[in-house]
XYZ file of C-alpha atoms in Angstrom:
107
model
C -13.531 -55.582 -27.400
C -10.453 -57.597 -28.064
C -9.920 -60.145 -30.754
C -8.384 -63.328 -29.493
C -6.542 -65.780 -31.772
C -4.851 -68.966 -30.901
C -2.060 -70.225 -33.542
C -0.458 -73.641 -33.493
C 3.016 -74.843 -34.609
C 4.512 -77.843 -35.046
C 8.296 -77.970 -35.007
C 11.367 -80.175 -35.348
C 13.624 -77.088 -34.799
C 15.566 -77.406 -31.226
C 12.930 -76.347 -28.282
C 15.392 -73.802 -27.080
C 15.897 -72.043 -30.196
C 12.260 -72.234 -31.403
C 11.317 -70.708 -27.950
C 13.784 -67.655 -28.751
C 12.507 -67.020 -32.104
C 8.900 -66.899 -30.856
C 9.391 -65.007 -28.092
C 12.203 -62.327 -30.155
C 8.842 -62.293 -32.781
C 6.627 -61.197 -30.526
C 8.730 -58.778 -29.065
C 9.979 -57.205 -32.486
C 6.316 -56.779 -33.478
C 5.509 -54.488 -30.797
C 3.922 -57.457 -28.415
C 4.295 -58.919 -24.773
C 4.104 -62.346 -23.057
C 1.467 -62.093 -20.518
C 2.190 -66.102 -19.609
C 3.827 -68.957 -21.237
C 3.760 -72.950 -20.131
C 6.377 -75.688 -21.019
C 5.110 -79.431 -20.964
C 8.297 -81.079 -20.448
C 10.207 -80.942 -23.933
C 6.993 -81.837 -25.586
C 5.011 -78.510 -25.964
C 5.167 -74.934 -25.264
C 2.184 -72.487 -24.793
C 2.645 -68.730 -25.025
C 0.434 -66.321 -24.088
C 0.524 -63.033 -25.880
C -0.711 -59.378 -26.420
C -0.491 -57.091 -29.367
C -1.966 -53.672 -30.021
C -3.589 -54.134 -33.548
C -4.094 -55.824 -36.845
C -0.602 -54.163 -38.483
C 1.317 -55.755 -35.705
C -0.220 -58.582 -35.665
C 0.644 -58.992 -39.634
C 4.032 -58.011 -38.489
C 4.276 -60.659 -36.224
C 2.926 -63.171 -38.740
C 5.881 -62.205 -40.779
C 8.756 -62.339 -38.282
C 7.295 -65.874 -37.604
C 7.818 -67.360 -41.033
C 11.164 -65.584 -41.268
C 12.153 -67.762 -38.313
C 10.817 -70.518 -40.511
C 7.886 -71.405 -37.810
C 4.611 -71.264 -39.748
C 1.081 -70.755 -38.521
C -1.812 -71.928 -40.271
C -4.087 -67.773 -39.910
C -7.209 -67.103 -40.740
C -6.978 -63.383 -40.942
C -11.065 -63.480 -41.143
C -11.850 -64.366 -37.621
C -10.403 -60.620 -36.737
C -13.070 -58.393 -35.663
C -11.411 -54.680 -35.682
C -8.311 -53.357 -36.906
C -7.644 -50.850 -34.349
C -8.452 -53.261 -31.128
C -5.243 -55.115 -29.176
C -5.338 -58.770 -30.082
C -4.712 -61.615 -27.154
C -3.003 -64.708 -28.842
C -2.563 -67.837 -27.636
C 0.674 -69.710 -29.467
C 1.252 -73.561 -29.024
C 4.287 -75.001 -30.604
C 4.434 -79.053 -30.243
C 8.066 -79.731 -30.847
C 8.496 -83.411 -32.804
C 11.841 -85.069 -32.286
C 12.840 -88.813 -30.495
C 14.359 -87.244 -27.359
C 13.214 -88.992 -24.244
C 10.726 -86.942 -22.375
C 11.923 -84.655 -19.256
C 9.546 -85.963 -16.684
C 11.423 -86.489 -13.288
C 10.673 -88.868 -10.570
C 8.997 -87.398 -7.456
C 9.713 -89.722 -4.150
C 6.095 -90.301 -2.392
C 5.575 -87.904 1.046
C 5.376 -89.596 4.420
C-alpha cells in the first residue's frame, strides 16, 4: 500500500525560481514528477513519487534549505519501507496581474 501526502506552500519567492527549487528537491531526494499543473501565476500543483520514509525526510530537508516550508505531519505515514505519492501545492503571493489571456468566441 502506498502512503499519500499532500503538502502546501505559500510563497512570495519568484514562481519561476520556486518551481526550480521544488522540482531540483524532489529530484535530489531520489523522487519523480508524475504530473504538475500551473494556474496562471497564481498556483502550482506537483505531483510526486518517492520510494520511502528516508527520502521523503530527505526531501523535507532540501525543501526548507530552499527556504519553502511545509507544514508535515510525519504521523499520517503508514510504513517506512512503502513509496510515498505526494501531492505539493505552492500558492505564490505577490501583486502581479494575473496571466489569463483573452480567447476570441468561435463562429
Amino acid at each position: 500500500m502506498k502512503n499519500f501526502v499532500r503538502l502546501s506552500i505559500m510563497s512570495s519567492m519568484d514562481r519561476h525560481t520556486a518551481i526550480h527549487k521544488l522540482s531540483t528537491a524532489i529530484n535530489q531526494s531520489g523522487g519523480w514528477i508524475c504530473d504538475h499543473t500551473l494556474l496562471s501565476n497564481v498556483a502550482a500543483t506537483i505531483n510526486f513519487e518517492i520510494d520511502d520514509l528516508t527520502a521523503y525526510k530527505k526531501l523535507l530537508s532540501k525543501l526548507k534549505e530552499g527556504l519553502l516550508c511545509p507544514d508535515v505531519d510525519l504521523e499520517k505515514i503508514v510504513s517506512e519501507n512503502t513509496a510515498i505519492q505526494g501531492q505539493l501545492t505552492v500558492t505564490f503571493i505577490h501583486d502581479d496581474p494575473d496571466l489569463k489571456q483573452h480567447v476570441p468566441a468561435f463562429g
